[in-house]
Amino acid sequence: DIQMTQSPSSLSASVGDRVTITCRASQSINIYLNWYQHKPGKAPKLLIYAASSLQSGVPSRFSGSGSGTDFTLTISSLQPEDFATYYCEQTYSTPWTFGQGTKVEIK
Amino acid sequence: QVQLQESGPGLVKPSQILSLTCNVSGGSISRSDYYWSWIRQHPGKGLEWIGYIYYSGSTYYNPSLKSRTTISVDTSKNQFSLKVSSVTAADTAVYYCAGARYTYGQKYFFDYWGQGTLVTVSS
């Protein structure tokens, strides 16, 4: 299985901050990398697919980059509604696997 | 707008079968660009993909659960189901159903999710 490692596991930030979350794959996954936002009691929400494609309806402050093994999710200006846990996921090969999550908390 | 909703018992006894159903509304489960999946999240942990089914009935299961898992589809009811046999406390989790869209270039991503349902395994 391809292991996905996110860093950091958690972070504290203020509204308006630029936030960067990284995801590293245990082998090359080309650009088959997705990012999700998950709030407690809610369904996870797709933010970015294929490493850098913004899902329809997602604010442009979210962006993704990377290819191969190293990927980044950036929130350019953190908003109150962005406090959540973020997961990366690889769909390069089955079984599809997720990172362990990065919890973004209010500073 | 496609919506997914999980249903099933919230409490299952050890060694019994966990059974959940996902009802798909607002769109057809038979669309050719979707693979219908189950994903679970253990308490305080990350997400684990269980497997998927295509509307034709073809399946793929995560090897970690393959021996105990069955996913089936009923296109006439626009729903798909999950069964996990011989459950233990380690199967206690929130179970999500989700739709993975397939696009050009073999890209897959989950853009439809259910709200999730907590299943507790306990006597």
PDB file of N, CA, C and O in Angstrom, chain B residues 44-100:
ATOM      1  N   GLY B  44     -11.381   9.119  16.587  1.00  0.00           N
ATOM      2  CA  GLY B  44     -10.148   9.877  16.745  1.00  0.00           C
ATOM      3  C   GLY B  44      -9.071   9.568  15.729  1.00  0.00           C
ATOM      4  O   GLY B  44      -7.926  10.017  15.879  1.00  0.00           O
ATOM      5  N   LYS B  45      -9.411   8.823  14.699  1.00  0.00           N
ATOM      6  CA  LYS B  45      -8.410   8.412  13.710  1.00  0.00           C
ATOM      7  C   LYS B  45      -8.715   8.991  12.332  1.00  0.00           C
ATOM      8  O   LYS B  45      -9.683   9.728  12.155  1.00  0.00           O
ATOM      9  N   GLY B  46      -7.906   8.597  11.373  1.00  0.00           N
ATOM     10  CA  GLY B  46      -8.079   9.064  10.005  1.00  0.00           C
ATOM     11  C   GLY B  46      -9.059   8.203   9.224  1.00  0.00           C
ATOM     12  O   GLY B  46      -9.770   7.363   9.763  1.00  0.00           O
ATOM     13  N   LEU B  47      -9.084   8.422   7.923  1.00  0.00           N
ATOM     14  CA  LEU B  47     -10.038   7.757   7.035  1.00  0.00           C
ATOM     15  C   LEU B  47      -9.437   6.489   6.429  1.00  0.00           C
ATOM     16  O   LEU B  47      -8.281   6.479   6.022  1.00  0.00           O
ATOM     17  N   GLU B  48     -10.246   5.458   6.357  1.00  0.00           N
ATOM     18  CA  GLU B  48      -9.825   4.176   5.773  1.00  0.00           C
ATOM     19  C   GLU B  48     -10.809   3.781   4.672  1.00  0.00           C
ATOM     20  O   GLU B  48     -12.003   3.639   4.919  1.00  0.00           O
ATOM     21  N   TRP B  49     -10.294   3.606   3.469  1.00  0.00           N
ATOM     22  CA  TRP B  49     -11.145   3.211   2.339  1.00  0.00           C
ATOM     23  C   TRP B  49     -11.388   1.717   2.388  1.00  0.00           C
ATOM     24  O   TRP B  49     -10.448   0.933   2.475  1.00  0.00           O
ATOM     25  N   ILE B  50     -12.659   1.322   2.340  1.00  0.00           N
ATOM     26  CA  ILE B  50     -13.036  -0.086   2.460  1.00  0.00           C
ATOM     27  C   ILE B  50     -13.093  -0.766   1.099  1.00  0.00           C
ATOM     28  O   ILE B  50     -12.653  -1.910   0.940  1.00  0.00           O
ATOM     29  N   GLY B  51     -13.649  -0.064   0.116  1.00  0.00           N
ATOM     30  CA  GLY B  51     -13.755  -0.657  -1.212  1.00  0.00           C
ATOM     31  C   GLY B  51     -14.792   0.064  -2.042  1.00  0.00           C
ATOM     32  O   GLY B  51     -15.432   1.011  -1.584  1.00  0.00           O
ATOM     33  N   TYR B  52     -14.929  -0.371  -3.295  1.00  0.00           N
ATOM     34  CA  TYR B  52     -15.928   0.241  -4.168  1.00  0.00           C
ATOM     35  C   TYR B  52     -16.667  -0.798  -4.994  1.00  0.00           C
ATOM     36  O   TYR B  52     -16.243  -1.943  -5.134  1.00  0.00           O
ATOM     37  N   ILE B  53     -17.792  -0.336  -5.533  1.00  0.00           N
ATOM     38  CA  ILE B  53     -18.557  -1.137  -6.481  1.00  0.00           C
ATOM     39  C   ILE B  53     -18.955  -0.247  -7.650  1.00  0.00           C
ATOM     40  O   ILE B  53     -19.268   0.933  -7.467  1.00  0.00           O
ATOM     41  N   TYR B  54     -18.925  -0.804  -8.830  1.00  0.00           N
ATOM     42  CA  TYR B  54     -19.406  -0.135 -10.035  1.00  0.00           C
ATOM     43  C   TYR B  54     -20.840  -0.587 -10.259  1.00  0.00           C
ATOM     44  O   TYR B  54     -21.235  -1.669  -9.795  1.00  0.00           O
ATOM     45  N   TYR B  55     -21.616   0.206 -10.996  1.00  0.00           N
ATOM     46  CA  TYR B  55     -23.036  -0.134 -11.143  1.00  0.00           C
ATOM     47  C   TYR B  55     -23.237  -1.510 -11.778  1.00  0.00           C
ATOM     48  O   TYR B  55     -24.260  -2.165 -11.571  1.00  0.00           O
ATOM     49  N   SER B  56     -22.221  -1.952 -12.533  1.00  0.00           N
ATOM     50  CA  SER B  56     -22.314  -3.270 -13.184  1.00  0.00           C
ATOM     51  C   SER B  56     -22.160  -4.408 -12.180  1.00  0.00           C
ATOM     52  O   SER B  56     -22.454  -5.562 -12.498  1.00  0.00           O
ATOM     53  N   GLY B  57     -21.648  -4.064 -10.999  1.00  0.00           N
ATOM     54  CA  GLY B  57     -21.446  -5.080  -9.975  1.00  0.00           C
ATOM     55  C   GLY B  57     -19.993  -5.427  -9.713  1.00  0.00           C
ATOM     56  O   GLY B  57     -19.691  -6.160  -8.767  1.00  0.00           O
ATOM     57  N   SER B  58     -19.095  -4.910 -10.530  1.00  0.00           N
ATOM     58  CA  SER B  58     -17.678  -5.206 -10.285  1.00  0.00           C
ATOM     59  C   SER B  58     -17.218  -4.482  -9.026  1.00  0.00           C
ATOM     60  O   SER B  58     -17.649  -3.368  -8.743  1.00  0.00           O
ATOM     61  N   THR B  59     -16.363  -5.145  -8.282  1.00  0.00           N
ATOM     62  CA  THR B  59     -15.946  -4.613  -6.980  1.00  0.00           C
ATOM     63  C   THR B  59     -14.434  -4.626  -6.809  1.00  0.00           C
ATOM     64  O   THR B  59     -13.710  -5.336  -7.512  1.00  0.00           O
ATOM     65  N   TYR B  60     -13.975  -3.807  -5.873  1.00  0.00           N
ATOM     66  CA  TYR B  60     -12.610  -3.878  -5.391  1.00  0.00           C
ATOM     67  C   TYR B  60     -12.668  -3.668  -3.886  1.00  0.00           C
ATOM     68  O   TYR B  60     -13.336  -2.739  -3.407  1.00  0.00           O
ATOM     69  N   TYR B  61     -11.962  -4.512  -3.145  1.00  0.00           N
ATOM     70  CA  TYR B  61     -11.930  -4.402  -1.695  1.00  0.00           C
ATOM     71  C   TYR B  61     -10.512  -4.133  -1.204  1.00  0.00           C
ATOM     72  O   TYR B  61      -9.549  -4.691  -1.727  1.00  0.00           O
ATOM     73  N   ASN B  62     -10.422  -3.315  -0.169  1.00  0.00           N
ATOM     74  CA  ASN B  62      -9.142  -3.112   0.488  1.00  0.00           C
ATOM     75  C   ASN B  62      -8.683  -4.450   1.063  1.00  0.00           C
ATOM     76  O   ASN B  62      -9.448  -5.101   1.789  1.00  0.00           O
ATOM     77  N   PRO B  63      -7.473  -4.893   0.742  1.00  0.00           N
ATOM     78  CA  PRO B  63      -6.999  -6.187   1.263  1.00  0.00           C
ATOM     79  C   PRO B  63      -7.069  -6.296   2.781  1.00  0.00           C
ATOM     80  O   PRO B  63      -7.194  -7.409   3.309  1.00  0.00           O
ATOM     81  N   SER B  64      -7.024  -5.155   3.466  1.00  0.00           N
ATOM     82  CA  SER B  64      -7.063  -5.198   4.927  1.00  0.00           C
ATOM     83  C   SER B  64      -8.387  -5.723   5.457  1.00  0.00           C
ATOM     84  O   SER B  64      -8.469  -6.201   6.589  1.00  0.00           O
ATOM     85  N   LEU B  65      -9.444  -5.646   4.645  1.00  0.00           N
ATOM     86  CA  LEU B  65     -10.777  -6.079   5.075  1.00  0.00           C
ATOM     87  C   LEU B  65     -11.398  -7.074   4.120  1.00  0.00           C
ATOM     88  O   LEU B  65     -12.526  -7.520   4.341  1.00  0.00           O
ATOM     89  N   LYS B  66     -10.699  -7.411   3.048  1.00  0.00           N
ATOM     90  CA  LYS B  66     -11.299  -8.151   1.941  1.00  0.00           C
ATOM     91  C   LYS B  66     -11.997  -9.437   2.370  1.00  0.00           C
ATOM     92  O   LYS B  66     -13.089  -9.772   1.887  1.00  0.00           O
ATOM     93  N   SER B  67     -11.376 -10.163   3.281  1.00  0.00           N
ATOM     94  CA  SER B  67     -11.924 -11.473   3.638  1.00  0.00           C
ATOM     95  C   SER B  67     -13.260 -11.374   4.373  1.00  0.00           C
ATOM     96  O   SER B  67     -13.996 -12.362   4.440  1.00  0.00           O
ATOM     97  N   ARG B  68     -13.574 -10.194   4.912  1.00  0.00           N
ATOM     98  CA  ARG B  68     -14.800 -10.054   5.695  1.00  0.00           C
ATOM     99  C   ARG B  68     -15.828  -9.123   5.060  1.00  0.00           C
ATOM    100  O   ARG B  68     -16.886  -8.884   5.632  1.00  0.00           O
ATOM    101  N   THR B  69     -15.517  -8.580   3.884  1.00  0.00           N
ATOM    102  CA  THR B  69     -16.338  -7.501   3.320  1.00  0.00           C
ATOM    103  C   THR B  69     -17.055  -7.912   2.043  1.00  0.00           C
ATOM    104  O   THR B  69     -16.478  -8.603   1.192  1.00  0.00           O
ATOM    105  N   THR B  70     -18.290  -7.459   1.941  1.00  0.00           N
ATOM    106  CA  THR B  70     -19.045  -7.606   0.696  1.00  0.00           C
ATOM    107  C   THR B  70     -19.765  -6.296   0.421  1.00  0.00           C
ATOM    108  O   THR B  70     -20.454  -5.764   1.297  1.00  0.00           O
ATOM    109  N   ILE B  71     -19.566  -5.768  -0.782  1.00  0.00           N
ATOM    110  CA  ILE B  71     -20.302  -4.590  -1.228  1.00  0.00           C
ATOM    111  C   ILE B  71     -21.179  -5.026  -2.402  1.00  0.00           C
ATOM    112  O   ILE B  71     -20.705  -5.719  -3.312  1.00  0.00           O
ATOM    113  N   SER B  72     -22.440  -4.634  -2.351  1.00  0.00           N
ATOM    114  CA  SER B  72     -23.379  -4.998  -3.415  1.00  0.00           C
ATOM    115  C   SER B  72     -24.146  -3.759  -3.862  1.00  0.00           C
ATOM    116  O   SER B  72     -24.156  -2.733  -3.178  1.00  0.00           O
ATOM    117  N   VAL B  73     -24.758  -3.868  -5.037  1.00  0.00           N
ATOM    118  CA  VAL B  73     -25.506  -2.739  -5.587  1.00  0.00           C
ATOM    119  C   VAL B  73     -26.881  -3.204  -6.030  1.00  0.00           C
ATOM    120  O   VAL B  73     -27.044  -4.332  -6.518  1.00  0.00           O
ATOM    121  N   ASP B  74     -27.874  -2.353  -5.847  1.00  0.00           N
ATOM    122  CA  ASP B  74     -29.230  -2.605  -6.329  1.00  0.00           C
ATOM    123  C   ASP B  74     -29.622  -1.387  -7.161  1.00  0.00           C
ATOM    124  O   ASP B  74     -30.044  -0.363  -6.625  1.00  0.00           O
ATOM    125  N   THR B  75     -29.454  -1.506  -8.464  1.00  0.00           N
ATOM    126  CA  THR B  75     -29.716  -0.353  -9.331  1.00  0.00           C
ATOM    127  C   THR B  75     -31.198  -0.008  -9.369  1.00  0.00           C
ATOM    128  O   THR B  75     -31.554   1.153  -9.574  1.00  0.00           O
ATOM    129  N   SER B  76     -32.065  -0.996  -9.152  1.00  0.00           N
ATOM    130  CA  SER B  76     -33.501  -0.717  -9.186  1.00  0.00           C
ATOM    131  C   SER B  76     -33.924   0.179  -8.023  1.00  0.00           C
ATOM    132  O   SER B  76     -34.897   0.922  -8.110  1.00  0.00           O
ATOM    133  N   LYS B  77     -33.184   0.095  -6.919  1.00  0.00           N
ATOM    134  CA  LYS B  77     -33.487   0.924  -5.745  1.00  0.00           C
ATOM    135  C   LYS B  77     -32.537   2.114  -5.628  1.00  0.00           C
ATOM    136  O   LYS B  77     -32.660   2.915  -4.707  1.00  0.00           O
ATOM    137  N   ASN B  78     -31.584   2.190  -6.540  1.00  0.00           N
ATOM    138  CA  ASN B  78     -30.591   3.268  -6.521  1.00  0.00           C
ATOM    139  C   ASN B  78     -29.831   3.299  -5.204  1.00  0.00           C
ATOM    140  O   ASN B  78     -29.649   4.362  -4.577  1.00  0.00           O
ATOM    141  N   GLN B  79     -29.377   2.143  -4.783  1.00  0.00           N
ATOM    142  CA  GLN B  79     -28.647   2.054  -3.535  1.00  0.00           C
ATOM    143  C   GLN B  79     -27.573   0.975  -3.587  1.00  0.00           C
ATOM    144  O   GLN B  79     -27.611   0.092  -4.429  1.00  0.00           O
ATOM    145  N   PHE B  80     -26.599   1.100  -2.699  1.00  0.00           N
ATOM    146  CA  PHE B  80     -25.588   0.078  -2.567  1.00  0.00           C
ATOM    147  C   PHE B  80     -25.373  -0.212  -1.088  1.00  0.00           C
ATOM    148  O   PHE B  80     -25.751   0.583  -0.238  1.00  0.00           O
ATOM    149  N   SER B  81     -24.787  -1.364  -0.816  1.00  0.00           N
ATOM    150  CA  SER B  81     -24.747  -1.841   0.558  1.00  0.00           C
ATOM    151  C   SER B  81     -23.377  -2.374   0.939  1.00  0.00           C
ATOM    152  O   SER B  81     -22.570  -2.732   0.086  1.00  0.00           O
ATOM    153  N   LEU B  82     -23.170  -2.443   2.244  1.00  0.00           N
ATOM    154  CA  LEU B  82     -21.923  -2.956   2.815  1.00  0.00           C
ATOM    155  C   LEU B  82     -22.259  -4.007   3.851  1.00  0.00           C
ATOM    156  O   LEU B  82     -23.169  -3.822   4.670  1.00  0.00           O
ATOM    157  N   LYS B  83     -21.539  -5.099   3.800  1.00  0.00           N
ATOM    158  CA  LYS B  83     -21.615  -6.098   4.865  1.00  0.00           C
ATOM    159  C   LYS B  83     -20.195  -6.415   5.323  1.00  0.00           C
ATOM    160  O   LYS B  83     -19.318  -6.671   4.490  1.00  0.00           O
ATOM    161  N   VAL B  84     -19.997  -6.382   6.628  1.00  0.00           N
ATOM    162  CA  VAL B  84     -18.727  -6.782   7.227  1.00  0.00           C
ATOM    163  C   VAL B  84     -19.038  -7.881   8.232  1.00  0.00           C
ATOM    164  O   VAL B  84     -19.832  -7.684   9.152  1.00  0.00           O
ATOM    165  N   SER B  85     -18.434  -9.028   8.039  1.00  0.00           N
ATOM    166  CA  SER B  85     -18.735 -10.177   8.892  1.00  0.00           C
ATOM    167  C   SER B  85     -17.753 -10.284  10.051  1.00  0.00           C
ATOM    168  O   SER B  85     -16.706  -9.639  10.077  1.00  0.00           O
ATOM    169  N   SER B  86     -18.131 -11.091  11.032  1.00  0.00           N
ATOM    170  CA  SER B  86     -17.264 -11.388  12.183  1.00  0.00           C
ATOM    171  C   SER B  86     -16.683 -10.134  12.812  1.00  0.00           C
ATOM    172  O   SER B  86     -15.479 -10.028  13.034  1.00  0.00           O
ATOM    173  N   VAL B  87     -17.547  -9.190  13.113  1.00  0.00           N
ATOM    174  CA  VAL B  87     -17.063  -7.896  13.610  1.00  0.00           C
ATOM    175  C   VAL B  87     -16.537  -8.009  15.033  1.00  0.00           C
ATOM    176  O   VAL B  87     -16.951  -8.860  15.826  1.00  0.00           O
ATOM    177  N   THR B  88     -15.605  -7.128  15.340  1.00  0.00           N
ATOM    178  CA  THR B  88     -15.065  -6.984  16.691  1.00  0.00           C
ATOM    179  C   THR B  88     -15.120  -5.507  17.053  1.00  0.00           C
ATOM    180  O   THR B  88     -15.505  -4.659  16.234  1.00  0.00           O
ATOM    181  N   ALA B  89     -14.667  -5.193  18.261  1.00  0.00           N
ATOM    182  CA  ALA B  89     -14.662  -3.796  18.697  1.00  0.00           C
ATOM    183  C   ALA B  89     -13.823  -2.927  17.762  1.00  0.00           C
ATOM    184  O   ALA B  89     -14.071  -1.724  17.643  1.00  0.00           O
ATOM    185  N   ALA B  90     -12.866  -3.533  17.089  1.00  0.00           N
ATOM    186  CA  ALA B  90     -12.010  -2.783  16.165  1.00  0.00           C
ATOM    187  C   ALA B  90     -12.764  -2.284  14.936  1.00  0.00           C
ATOM    188  O   ALA B  90     -12.245  -1.476  14.170  1.00  0.00           O
ATOM    189  N   ASP B  91     -13.970  -2.787  14.735  1.00  0.00           N
ATOM    190  CA  ASP B  91     -14.788  -2.320  13.607  1.00  0.00           C
ATOM    191  C   ASP B  91     -15.694  -1.155  14.010  1.00  0.00           C
ATOM    192  O   ASP B  91     -16.445  -0.640  13.172  1.00  0.00           O
ATOM    193  N   THR B  92     -15.641  -0.754  15.265  1.00  0.00           N
ATOM    194  CA  THR B  92     -16.387   0.426  15.699  1.00  0.00           C
ATOM    195  C   THR B  92     -15.830   1.657  14.986  1.00  0.00           C
ATOM    196  O   THR B  92     -14.632   1.944  15.066  1.00  0.00           O
ATOM    197  N   ALA B  93     -16.694   2.365  14.291  1.00  0.00           N
ATOM    198  CA  ALA B  93     -16.243   3.489  13.461  1.00  0.00           C
ATOM    199  C   ALA B  93     -17.452   4.243  12.924  1.00  0.00           C
ATOM    200  O   ALA B  93     -18.584   3.761  12.985  1.00  0.00           O
ATOM    201  N   VAL B  94     -17.190   5.424  12.390  1.00  0.00           N
ATOM    202  CA  VAL B  94     -18.186   6.108  11.573  1.00  0.00           C
ATOM    203  C   VAL B  94     -17.990   5.613  10.147  1.00  0.00           C
ATOM    204  O   VAL B  94     -16.867   5.640   9.626  1.00  0.00           O
ATOM    205  N   TYR B  95     -19.055   5.141   9.556  1.00  0.00           N
ATOM    206  CA  TYR B  95     -19.008   4.614   8.194  1.00  0.00           C
ATOM    207  C   TYR B  95     -19.642   5.613   7.242  1.00  0.00           C
ATOM    208  O   TYR B  95     -20.765   6.072   7.462  1.00  0.00           O
ATOM    209  N   TYR B  96     -18.894   5.954   6.196  1.00  0.00           N
ATOM    210  CA  TYR B  96     -19.371   6.866   5.166  1.00  0.00           C
ATOM    211  C   TYR B  96     -19.558   6.125   3.852  1.00  0.00           C
ATOM    212  O   TYR B  96     -18.720   5.287   3.484  1.00  0.00           O
ATOM    213  N   CYS B  97     -20.616   6.458   3.150  1.00  0.00           N
ATOM    214  CA  CYS B  97     -20.687   6.056   1.746  1.00  0.00           C
ATOM    215  C   CYS B  97     -20.311   7.278   0.910  1.00  0.00           C
ATOM    216  O   CYS B  97     -20.532   8.427   1.326  1.00  0.00           O
ATOM    217  N   ALA B  98     -19.721   7.013  -0.225  1.00  0.00           N
ATOM    218  CA  ALA B  98     -19.220   8.110  -1.058  1.00  0.00           C
ATOM    219  C   ALA B  98     -19.189   7.694  -2.516  1.00  0.00           C
ATOM    220  O   ALA B  98     -19.103   6.506  -2.833  1.00  0.00           O
ATOM    221  N   GLY B  99     -19.257   8.680  -3.380  1.00  0.00           N
ATOM    222  CA  GLY B  99     -19.153   8.432  -4.810  1.00  0.00           C
ATOM    223  C   GLY B  99     -17.851   8.974  -5.347  1.00  0.00           C
ATOM    224  O   GLY B  99     -17.553  10.162  -5.160  1.00  0.00           O
ATOM    225  N   ALA B 100     -17.074   8.105  -5.976  1.00  0.00           N
ATOM    226  CA  ALA B 100     -15.805   8.510  -6.578  1.00  0.00           C
ATOM    227  C   ALA B 100     -16.019   8.723  -8.072  1.00  0.00           C
ATOM    228  O   ALA B 100     -16.363   7.798  -8.794  1.00  0.00           O
TER     229      ALA B 100
END
